[in-house]
Amino acid sequence: MSCAPTTPAAPKTAACAAVPDRAAVHILRIKHEQADNKLTILVRPRPPAVLPNPVEPWKHPDELEYIRPHSWFDSTLIAHLLDNAFDVPPRHPPRSSDPWCVVTNRNGSTTIVPKGYRLPLMFAMKFQWESLRLVLTSQQREEEWKDYKFDFLHVSRLCASFLKEAQEAMASNGMDKMWRSPMFDRALTRYYRRWLVNREEFLMWFWKEFEEEEYAGDVLKKGFLRSIIFYRQLILLRSIDWTRFVLKGHKGFHLTKEECAQGLSYKTLTTGLEQRSDGRFYWNLPPAPPADPENDKEKQTKKVTGKRKRGADGDNEKEKEKDKGKGKDKEGKGEAKKEKDKEVVKKEKEKEVVKKEKEKEVVKKGKGKGKGKKEVVKKKEKEKVVAKEKRRRRRRR
């Protein structure tokens, strides 16, 4: 294996040792020479990221500004969200070669974007409307609305700016299937890393953890780097896992398999959002489904079976009484035996007390004779043997 660097400054030993890290180098092409049976990798160093603002590098010019229009009424902000709503179409057939996705705005206009943006755009769309529904139906609506209302506005402005940028690109010079939006890509990079909030402090924390290198790659092809050998050629691939990300989601925000296949409409996501006579918007939750008699019967049968099981464990008193009524004779005999055993135990205890008193007297007398201790020990051993035999006989009975 021989490696040919593109610049004379790059040392050969560093390039030939192994395939370098993707953060430090950029692979131009991989060529296989059949004559010498060698694999040649052309490598060049990746230039460092240019920071437009070295003091606060997270304030990138491609970022969409986070605004806080405090003068807006609540109804004005939600009306802005509705004006910028859109629909995402269903997925293309499996063998379709169409690289485009046509997004329909609420006013009827359409926007063509590369189909790689379809799932990320649907995730941002559902994240916006689901967050709004949770806040408007919360018991602490006023507090949560003050905290998150500008986050809803930013996601809406982000999607609207992305669609406007795509329209301008299509109108000016046309659009290639590899067209990308730097502004939208930076937000999607953070979404991919489970950073859903785009406030200034969150951008700062994200940059301090990942720096500018995280924004360098293609966000639509995020995934694990894989290498395969095809006809003696080394091919590097990146597995696209946006499908896995949107299905798994983050903190309860995710897409279903049906939504990924059939697309999303803003009408389905905003069902229950109404503006009342006072001018405020409310989110009416759908009523509970009517009870089915068949389901009620199943529930009743489950309760009955549960009670029976509990009765077997001794939790149900009624079933206890029934069981007692069926086997009174057996229980009566068992109780009589227990009482007899108690009486026998009492008598034995009384006998033991009497024996101990006698032993004390014998010990006192034996002190003078000198033989009292030996006799007491022998008597104790005999009594122990007799007691053991009695216990064995009782157990046999």
PDB file of C-alpha atoms in Angstrom, residues 128-387:
ATOM      1  CA  GLN A 128     -43.310  23.126  17.136  1.00  0.00           C
ATOM      2  CA  TRP A 129     -47.010  22.186  17.220  1.00  0.00           C
ATOM      3  CA  GLU A 130     -46.672  19.501  19.901  1.00  0.00           C
ATOM      4  CA  SER A 131     -44.823  21.934  22.172  1.00  0.00           C
ATOM      5  CA  LEU A 132     -47.539  24.542  21.658  1.00  0.00           C
ATOM      6  CA  ARG A 133     -50.258  21.996  22.496  1.00  0.00           C
ATOM      7  CA  LEU A 134     -48.499  20.960  25.706  1.00  0.00           C
ATOM      8  CA  VAL A 135     -48.184  24.553  26.864  1.00  0.00           C
ATOM      9  CA  LEU A 136     -51.764  25.588  26.049  1.00  0.00           C
ATOM     10  CA  THR A 137     -53.184  22.526  27.832  1.00  0.00           C
ATOM     11  CA  SER A 138     -50.920  22.811  30.866  1.00  0.00           C
ATOM     12  CA  GLN A 139     -52.228  23.715  34.312  1.00  0.00           C
ATOM     13  CA  GLN A 140     -49.443  26.308  34.548  1.00  0.00           C
ATOM     14  CA  ARG A 141     -50.164  27.823  31.176  1.00  0.00           C
ATOM     15  CA  GLU A 142     -49.222  31.427  31.941  1.00  0.00           C
ATOM     16  CA  GLU A 143     -45.786  30.576  33.353  1.00  0.00           C
ATOM     17  CA  GLU A 144     -44.883  28.104  30.610  1.00  0.00           C
ATOM     18  CA  TRP A 145     -46.149  30.438  27.896  1.00  0.00           C
ATOM     19  CA  LYS A 146     -43.794  33.187  29.077  1.00  0.00           C
ATOM     20  CA  ASP A 147     -40.877  30.748  29.084  1.00  0.00           C
ATOM     21  CA  TYR A 148     -41.394  29.044  25.704  1.00  0.00           C
ATOM     22  CA  LYS A 149     -43.425  31.332  23.428  1.00  0.00           C
ATOM     23  CA  PHE A 150     -40.365  32.750  21.649  1.00  0.00           C
ATOM     24  CA  ASP A 151     -39.029  29.201  21.115  1.00  0.00           C
ATOM     25  CA  PHE A 152     -42.178  28.404  19.099  1.00  0.00           C
ATOM     26  CA  LEU A 153     -41.678  31.584  17.111  1.00  0.00           C
ATOM     27  CA  HIS A 154     -38.048  30.748  16.352  1.00  0.00           C
ATOM     28  CA  VAL A 155     -38.860  27.266  14.991  1.00  0.00           C
ATOM     29  CA  SER A 156     -41.582  28.749  12.792  1.00  0.00           C
ATOM     30  CA  ARG A 157     -39.240  31.466  11.486  1.00  0.00           C
ATOM     31  CA  LEU A 158     -36.533  28.857  10.925  1.00  0.00           C
ATOM     32  CA  CYS A 159     -38.781  26.701   8.698  1.00  0.00           C
ATOM     33  CA  ALA A 160     -40.199  29.737   6.895  1.00  0.00           C
ATOM     34  CA  SER A 161     -36.714  31.144   6.199  1.00  0.00           C
ATOM     35  CA  PHE A 162     -35.583  27.746   4.922  1.00  0.00           C
ATOM     36  CA  LEU A 163     -38.488  27.515   2.457  1.00  0.00           C
ATOM     37  CA  LYS A 164     -37.940  31.119   1.352  1.00  0.00           C
ATOM     38  CA  GLU A 165     -34.238  30.443   0.771  1.00  0.00           C
ATOM     39  CA  ALA A 166     -35.110  27.387  -1.339  1.00  0.00           C
ATOM     40  CA  GLN A 167     -37.568  29.431  -3.428  1.00  0.00           C
ATOM     41  CA  GLU A 168     -34.947  32.108  -4.069  1.00  0.00           C
ATOM     42  CA  ALA A 169     -32.353  29.496  -5.063  1.00  0.00           C
ATOM     43  CA  MET A 170     -34.790  27.864  -7.485  1.00  0.00           C
ATOM     44  CA  ALA A 171     -35.767  31.212  -9.001  1.00  0.00           C
ATOM     45  CA  SER A 172     -32.211  32.517  -9.446  1.00  0.00           C
ATOM     46  CA  ASN A 173     -30.023  29.748 -10.867  1.00  0.00           C
ATOM     47  CA  GLY A 174     -32.049  26.606 -10.331  1.00  0.00           C
ATOM     48  CA  MET A 175     -31.424  24.020  -7.663  1.00  0.00           C
ATOM     49  CA  ASP A 176     -29.216  20.964  -7.629  1.00  0.00           C
ATOM     50  CA  LYS A 177     -30.124  17.889  -5.592  1.00  0.00           C
ATOM     51  CA  MET A 178     -27.035  18.542  -3.445  1.00  0.00           C
ATOM     52  CA  TRP A 179     -28.231  22.037  -2.561  1.00  0.00           C
ATOM     53  CA  ARG A 180     -27.951  22.818   1.157  1.00  0.00           C
ATOM     54  CA  SER A 181     -29.129  25.605   3.444  1.00  0.00           C
ATOM     55  CA  PRO A 182     -26.329  26.618   5.852  1.00  0.00           C
ATOM     56  CA  MET A 183     -28.798  28.296   8.210  1.00  0.00           C
ATOM     57  CA  PHE A 184     -31.164  25.321   8.444  1.00  0.00           C
ATOM     58  CA  ASP A 185     -28.292  22.827   8.512  1.00  0.00           C
ATOM     59  CA  ARG A 186     -26.812  24.372  11.655  1.00  0.00           C
ATOM     60  CA  ALA A 187     -30.127  23.967  13.476  1.00  0.00           C
ATOM     61  CA  LEU A 188     -30.489  20.390  12.220  1.00  0.00           C
ATOM     62  CA  THR A 189     -26.991  19.598  13.455  1.00  0.00           C
ATOM     63  CA  ARG A 190     -28.057  20.576  16.955  1.00  0.00           C
ATOM     64  CA  TYR A 191     -31.329  18.637  16.611  1.00  0.00           C
ATOM     65  CA  TYR A 192     -29.317  15.586  15.668  1.00  0.00           C
ATOM     66  CA  ARG A 193     -27.326  16.014  18.881  1.00  0.00           C
ATOM     67  CA  ARG A 194     -30.574  16.340  20.941  1.00  0.00           C
ATOM     68  CA  TRP A 195     -30.249  20.130  21.380  1.00  0.00           C
ATOM     69  CA  LEU A 196     -33.788  21.291  20.570  1.00  0.00           C
ATOM     70  CA  VAL A 197     -33.611  24.855  21.947  1.00  0.00           C
ATOM     71  CA  ASN A 198     -31.929  27.591  19.876  1.00  0.00           C
ATOM     72  CA  ARG A 199     -31.452  30.377  22.389  1.00  0.00           C
ATOM     73  CA  GLU A 200     -28.118  32.185  22.597  1.00  0.00           C
ATOM     74  CA  GLU A 201     -26.982  30.428  25.756  1.00  0.00           C
ATOM     75  CA  PHE A 202     -27.735  27.015  24.243  1.00  0.00           C
ATOM     76  CA  LEU A 203     -25.722  27.890  21.143  1.00  0.00           C
ATOM     77  CA  MET A 204     -22.813  28.862  23.383  1.00  0.00           C
ATOM     78  CA  TRP A 205     -22.972  25.593  25.365  1.00  0.00           C
ATOM     79  CA  PHE A 206     -23.208  23.553  22.184  1.00  0.00           C
ATOM     80  CA  TRP A 207     -20.170  25.273  20.653  1.00  0.00           C
ATOM     81  CA  LYS A 208     -18.125  24.829  23.831  1.00  0.00           C
ATOM     82  CA  GLU A 209     -18.825  21.101  23.788  1.00  0.00           C
ATOM     83  CA  PHE A 210     -18.507  20.328  20.056  1.00  0.00           C
ATOM     84  CA  GLU A 211     -16.891  23.487  18.565  1.00  0.00           C
ATOM     85  CA  GLU A 212     -17.174  24.395  14.879  1.00  0.00           C
ATOM     86  CA  GLU A 213     -16.089  20.989  13.559  1.00  0.00           C
ATOM     87  CA  GLU A 214     -19.551  19.548  14.268  1.00  0.00           C
ATOM     88  CA  TYR A 215     -21.052  21.898  11.670  1.00  0.00           C
ATOM     89  CA  ALA A 216     -18.512  20.966   8.979  1.00  0.00           C
ATOM     90  CA  GLY A 217     -20.081  17.755   7.641  1.00  0.00           C
ATOM     91  CA  ASP A 218     -23.224  17.195   5.614  1.00  0.00           C
ATOM     92  CA  VAL A 219     -26.093  17.141   8.103  1.00  0.00           C
ATOM     93  CA  LEU A 220     -28.285  15.019   5.847  1.00  0.00           C
ATOM     94  CA  LYS A 221     -25.669  12.266   5.849  1.00  0.00           C
ATOM     95  CA  LYS A 222     -24.875  12.097   9.522  1.00  0.00           C
ATOM     96  CA  GLY A 223     -24.101   8.601  10.679  1.00  0.00           C
ATOM     97  CA  PHE A 224     -21.389   6.057  11.243  1.00  0.00           C
ATOM     98  CA  LEU A 225     -18.407   5.865   8.925  1.00  0.00           C
ATOM     99  CA  ARG A 226     -18.293   2.475   7.229  1.00  0.00           C
ATOM    100  CA  SER A 227     -15.748   1.025   4.847  1.00  0.00           C
ATOM    101  CA  ILE A 228     -16.323  -1.767   2.349  1.00  0.00           C
ATOM    102  CA  ILE A 229     -14.164  -3.390  -0.309  1.00  0.00           C
ATOM    103  CA  PHE A 230     -15.825  -3.634  -3.707  1.00  0.00           C
ATOM    104  CA  TYR A 231     -13.795  -5.193  -6.534  1.00  0.00           C
ATOM    105  CA  ARG A 232     -10.558  -4.535  -4.580  1.00  0.00           C
ATOM    106  CA  GLN A 233     -11.469  -0.883  -4.058  1.00  0.00           C
ATOM    107  CA  LEU A 234     -11.884   0.711  -0.632  1.00  0.00           C
ATOM    108  CA  ILE A 235     -15.129   2.694  -0.495  1.00  0.00           C
ATOM    109  CA  LEU A 236     -16.069   4.927   2.439  1.00  0.00           C
ATOM    110  CA  LEU A 237     -19.786   5.319   3.148  1.00  0.00           C
ATOM    111  CA  ARG A 238     -21.881   7.219   5.639  1.00  0.00           C
ATOM    112  CA  SER A 239     -25.105   5.558   6.750  1.00  0.00           C
ATOM    113  CA  ILE A 240     -28.019   7.997   6.789  1.00  0.00           C
ATOM    114  CA  ASP A 241     -29.876   7.528  10.069  1.00  0.00           C
ATOM    115  CA  TRP A 242     -32.304  10.452  10.160  1.00  0.00           C
ATOM    116  CA  THR A 243     -35.077   7.867   9.923  1.00  0.00           C
ATOM    117  CA  ARG A 244     -33.897   6.236  13.113  1.00  0.00           C
ATOM    118  CA  PHE A 245     -33.548   9.610  14.826  1.00  0.00           C
ATOM    119  CA  VAL A 246     -37.066  10.877  14.030  1.00  0.00           C
ATOM    120  CA  LEU A 247     -38.622   7.549  15.053  1.00  0.00           C
ATOM    121  CA  LYS A 248     -36.772   7.482  18.368  1.00  0.00           C
ATOM    122  CA  GLY A 249     -36.997  11.233  18.951  1.00  0.00           C
ATOM    123  CA  HIS A 250     -36.030  13.082  22.088  1.00  0.00           C
ATOM    124  CA  LYS A 251     -38.040  13.793  25.254  1.00  0.00           C
ATOM    125  CA  GLY A 252     -41.260  12.468  23.728  1.00  0.00           C
ATOM    126  CA  PHE A 253     -41.021  14.391  20.444  1.00  0.00           C
ATOM    127  CA  HIS A 254     -40.866  11.875  17.597  1.00  0.00           C
ATOM    128  CA  LEU A 255     -42.560  10.732  14.400  1.00  0.00           C
ATOM    129  CA  THR A 256     -44.484   7.528  13.879  1.00  0.00           C
ATOM    130  CA  LYS A 257     -43.897   5.096  11.049  1.00  0.00           C
ATOM    131  CA  GLU A 258     -47.223   6.089   9.482  1.00  0.00           C
ATOM    132  CA  GLU A 259     -46.266   9.771   9.574  1.00  0.00           C
ATOM    133  CA  CYS A 260     -42.901   9.034   7.975  1.00  0.00           C
ATOM    134  CA  ALA A 261     -44.647   7.199   5.146  1.00  0.00           C
ATOM    135  CA  GLN A 262     -47.784   9.322   4.664  1.00  0.00           C
ATOM    136  CA  GLY A 263     -46.402  12.783   5.459  1.00  0.00           C
ATOM    137  CA  LEU A 264     -47.768  15.468   7.773  1.00  0.00           C
ATOM    138  CA  SER A 265     -50.435  18.150   7.447  1.00  0.00           C
ATOM    139  CA  TYR A 266     -50.698  21.212   9.652  1.00  0.00           C
ATOM    140  CA  LYS A 267     -54.459  20.631   9.897  1.00  0.00           C
ATOM    141  CA  THR A 268     -53.978  17.305  11.651  1.00  0.00           C
ATOM    142  CA  LEU A 269     -51.374  18.776  13.991  1.00  0.00           C
ATOM    143  CA  THR A 270     -53.586  21.758  14.909  1.00  0.00           C
ATOM    144  CA  THR A 271     -56.866  19.924  15.513  1.00  0.00           C
ATOM    145  CA  GLY A 272     -58.391  21.463  18.618  1.00  0.00           C
ATOM    146  CA  LEU A 273     -56.680  24.864  18.296  1.00  0.00           C
ATOM    147  CA  GLU A 274     -59.402  27.521  18.395  1.00  0.00           C
ATOM    148  CA  GLN A 275     -59.640  31.249  18.938  1.00  0.00           C
ATOM    149  CA  ARG A 276     -62.521  32.245  21.211  1.00  0.00           C
ATOM    150  CA  SER A 277     -64.485  35.444  21.512  1.00  0.00           C
ATOM    151  CA  ASP A 278     -62.007  36.958  23.984  1.00  0.00           C
ATOM    152  CA  GLY A 279     -59.290  36.784  21.311  1.00  0.00           C
ATOM    153  CA  ARG A 280     -57.197  34.143  23.069  1.00  0.00           C
ATOM    154  CA  PHE A 281     -56.297  30.770  21.583  1.00  0.00           C
ATOM    155  CA  TYR A 282     -57.241  27.571  23.367  1.00  0.00           C
ATOM    156  CA  TRP A 283     -56.443  23.956  22.611  1.00  0.00           C
ATOM    157  CA  ASN A 284     -59.468  21.742  23.110  1.00  0.00           C
ATOM    158  CA  LEU A 285     -58.519  18.162  23.750  1.00  0.00           C
ATOM    159  CA  PRO A 286     -60.655  15.537  21.969  1.00  0.00           C
ATOM    160  CA  PRO A 287     -63.353  13.919  24.151  1.00  0.00           C
ATOM    161  CA  ALA A 288     -62.840  10.449  25.488  1.00  0.00           C
ATOM    162  CA  PRO A 289     -64.171   7.688  23.199  1.00  0.00           C
ATOM    163  CA  PRO A 290     -67.599   6.237  24.136  1.00  0.00           C
ATOM    164  CA  ALA A 291     -67.570   3.101  26.222  1.00  0.00           C
ATOM    165  CA  ASP A 292     -68.249  -0.126  24.326  1.00  0.00           C
ATOM    166  CA  PRO A 293     -70.499  -2.684  26.049  1.00  0.00           C
ATOM    167  CA  GLU A 294     -68.219  -5.498  24.908  1.00  0.00           C
ATOM    168  CA  ASN A 295     -65.228  -3.847  26.504  1.00  0.00           C
ATOM    169  CA  ASP A 296     -67.232  -3.333  29.699  1.00  0.00           C
ATOM    170  CA  LYS A 297     -68.071  -7.040  29.803  1.00  0.00           C
ATOM    171  CA  GLU A 298     -64.411  -7.908  29.385  1.00  0.00           C
ATOM    172  CA  LYS A 299     -63.485  -5.559  32.207  1.00  0.00           C
ATOM    173  CA  GLN A 300     -66.127  -7.101  34.466  1.00  0.00           C
ATOM    174  CA  THR A 301     -64.890 -10.611  33.746  1.00  0.00           C
ATOM    175  CA  LYS A 302     -61.340  -9.499  34.502  1.00  0.00           C
ATOM    176  CA  LYS A 303     -62.493  -8.044  37.823  1.00  0.00           C
ATOM    177  CA  VAL A 304     -64.310 -11.257  38.746  1.00  0.00           C
ATOM    178  CA  THR A 305     -61.295 -13.411  37.932  1.00  0.00           C
ATOM    179  CA  GLY A 306     -59.118 -11.037  39.910  1.00  0.00           C
ATOM    180  CA  LYS A 307     -61.410 -11.346  42.924  1.00  0.00           C
ATOM    181  CA  ARG A 308     -61.263 -15.112  42.744  1.00  0.00           C
ATOM    182  CA  LYS A 309     -57.504 -15.034  42.752  1.00  0.00           C
ATOM    183  CA  ARG A 310     -57.480 -12.668  45.677  1.00  0.00           C
ATOM    184  CA  GLY A 311     -59.935 -14.929  47.564  1.00  0.00           C
ATOM    185  CA  ALA A 312     -57.541 -17.845  47.124  1.00  0.00           C
ATOM    186  CA  ASP A 313     -54.846 -15.704  48.770  1.00  0.00           C
ATOM    187  CA  GLY A 314     -57.131 -14.709  51.640  1.00  0.00           C
ATOM    188  CA  ASP A 315     -58.014 -11.143  50.539  1.00  0.00           C
ATOM    189  CA  ASN A 316     -61.703 -11.732  49.761  1.00  0.00           C
ATOM    190  CA  GLU A 317     -63.805 -12.301  52.862  1.00  0.00           C
ATOM    191  CA  LYS A 318     -66.890 -13.648  51.098  1.00  0.00           C
ATOM    192  CA  GLU A 319     -65.006 -16.423  49.385  1.00  0.00           C
ATOM    193  CA  LYS A 320     -63.317 -17.201  52.696  1.00  0.00           C
ATOM    194  CA  GLU A 321     -66.709 -17.781  54.287  1.00  0.00           C
ATOM    195  CA  LYS A 322     -67.764 -20.041  51.425  1.00  0.00           C
ATOM    196  CA  ASP A 323     -64.626 -22.107  51.776  1.00  0.00           C
ATOM    197  CA  LYS A 324     -65.172 -22.353  55.520  1.00  0.00           C
ATOM    198  CA  GLY A 325     -68.764 -23.521  55.036  1.00  0.00           C
ATOM    199  CA  LYS A 326     -67.663 -26.278  52.676  1.00  0.00           C
ATOM    200  CA  GLY A 327     -64.979 -27.713  54.973  1.00  0.00           C
ATOM    201  CA  LYS A 328     -66.242 -27.124  58.504  1.00  0.00           C
ATOM    202  CA  ASP A 329     -65.635 -30.710  59.567  1.00  0.00           C
ATOM    203  CA  LYS A 330     -62.000 -30.635  58.561  1.00  0.00           C
ATOM    204  CA  GLU A 331     -61.429 -27.312  60.246  1.00  0.00           C
ATOM    205  CA  GLY A 332     -63.184 -28.521  63.448  1.00  0.00           C
ATOM    206  CA  LYS A 333     -60.939 -31.538  63.705  1.00  0.00           C
ATOM    207  CA  GLY A 334     -57.872 -29.406  63.128  1.00  0.00           C
ATOM    208  CA  GLU A 335     -58.896 -26.947  65.839  1.00  0.00           C
ATOM    209  CA  ALA A 336     -59.517 -29.773  68.354  1.00  0.00           C
ATOM    210  CA  LYS A 337     -56.051 -31.158  67.708  1.00  0.00           C
ATOM    211  CA  LYS A 338     -54.516 -27.722  68.188  1.00  0.00           C
ATOM    212  CA  GLU A 339     -56.276 -27.288  71.550  1.00  0.00           C
ATOM    213  CA  LYS A 340     -55.097 -30.699  72.749  1.00  0.00           C
ATOM    214  CA  ASP A 341     -51.548 -29.901  71.776  1.00  0.00           C
ATOM    215  CA  LYS A 342     -51.720 -26.626  73.691  1.00  0.00           C
ATOM    216  CA  GLU A 343     -52.935 -28.408  76.827  1.00  0.00           C
ATOM    217  CA  VAL A 344     -50.179 -30.993  76.588  1.00  0.00           C
ATOM    218  CA  VAL A 345     -47.584 -28.250  76.231  1.00  0.00           C
ATOM    219  CA  LYS A 346     -48.930 -26.481  79.315  1.00  0.00           C
ATOM    220  CA  LYS A 347     -48.791 -29.655  81.381  1.00  0.00           C
ATOM    221  CA  GLU A 348     -45.212 -30.326  80.277  1.00  0.00           C
ATOM    222  CA  LYS A 349     -44.181 -26.848  81.273  1.00  0.00           C
ATOM    223  CA  GLU A 350     -45.736 -27.303  84.704  1.00  0.00           C
ATOM    224  CA  LYS A 351     -43.928 -30.610  85.142  1.00  0.00           C
ATOM    225  CA  GLU A 352     -40.639 -29.004  84.159  1.00  0.00           C
ATOM    226  CA  VAL A 353     -41.127 -26.292  86.747  1.00  0.00           C
ATOM    227  CA  VAL A 354     -41.832 -28.877  89.454  1.00  0.00           C
ATOM    228  CA  LYS A 355     -38.777 -30.933  88.451  1.00  0.00           C
ATOM    229  CA  LYS A 356     -36.520 -27.896  88.610  1.00  0.00           C
ATOM    230  CA  GLU A 357     -37.682 -27.147  92.132  1.00  0.00           C
ATOM    231  CA  LYS A 358     -37.038 -30.739  93.182  1.00  0.00           C
ATOM    232  CA  GLU A 359     -33.593 -30.632  91.612  1.00  0.00           C
ATOM    233  CA  LYS A 360     -32.741 -27.548  93.584  1.00  0.00           C
ATOM    234  CA  GLU A 361     -33.727 -29.311  96.795  1.00  0.00           C
ATOM    235  CA  VAL A 362     -31.685 -32.387  95.872  1.00  0.00           C
ATOM    236  CA  VAL A 363     -28.666 -30.210  95.105  1.00  0.00           C
ATOM    237  CA  LYS A 364     -28.947 -28.571  98.472  1.00  0.00           C
ATOM    238  CA  LYS A 365     -29.124 -31.947 100.204  1.00  0.00           C
ATOM    239  CA  GLY A 366     -26.333 -33.433  98.054  1.00  0.00           C
ATOM    240  CA  LYS A 367     -23.889 -30.789  99.107  1.00  0.00           C
ATOM    241  CA  GLY A 368     -23.680 -32.464 102.482  1.00  0.00           C
ATOM    242  CA  LYS A 369     -23.504 -36.032 101.200  1.00  0.00           C
ATOM    243  CA  GLY A 370     -21.131 -35.451  98.254  1.00  0.00           C
ATOM    244  CA  LYS A 371     -23.116 -37.584  95.788  1.00  0.00           C
ATOM    245  CA  GLY A 372     -26.044 -35.252  95.031  1.00  0.00           C
ATOM    246  CA  LYS A 373     -24.478 -33.656  91.945  1.00  0.00           C
ATOM    247  CA  LYS A 374     -23.884 -36.934  90.105  1.00  0.00           C
ATOM    248  CA  GLU A 375     -27.410 -38.100  90.723  1.00  0.00           C
ATOM    249  CA  VAL A 376     -28.834 -34.824  89.436  1.00  0.00           C
ATOM    250  CA  VAL A 377     -26.799 -35.086  86.221  1.00  0.00           C
ATOM    251  CA  LYS A 378     -27.956 -38.652  85.603  1.00  0.00           C
ATOM    252  CA  LYS A 379     -31.590 -37.706  86.179  1.00  0.00           C
ATOM    253  CA  LYS A 380     -31.306 -34.826  83.700  1.00  0.00           C
ATOM    254  CA  GLU A 381     -29.876 -37.103  81.015  1.00  0.00           C
ATOM    255  CA  LYS A 382     -32.668 -39.638  81.538  1.00  0.00           C
ATOM    256  CA  GLU A 383     -35.293 -36.915  81.333  1.00  0.00           C
ATOM    257  CA  LYS A 384     -33.839 -35.618  78.104  1.00  0.00           C
ATOM    258  CA  VAL A 385     -33.937 -39.089  76.545  1.00  0.00           C
ATOM    259  CA  VAL A 386     -37.546 -39.574  77.653  1.00  0.00           C
ATOM    260  CA  ALA A 387     -38.565 -36.194  76.280  1.00  0.00           C
TER     261      ALA A 387
END
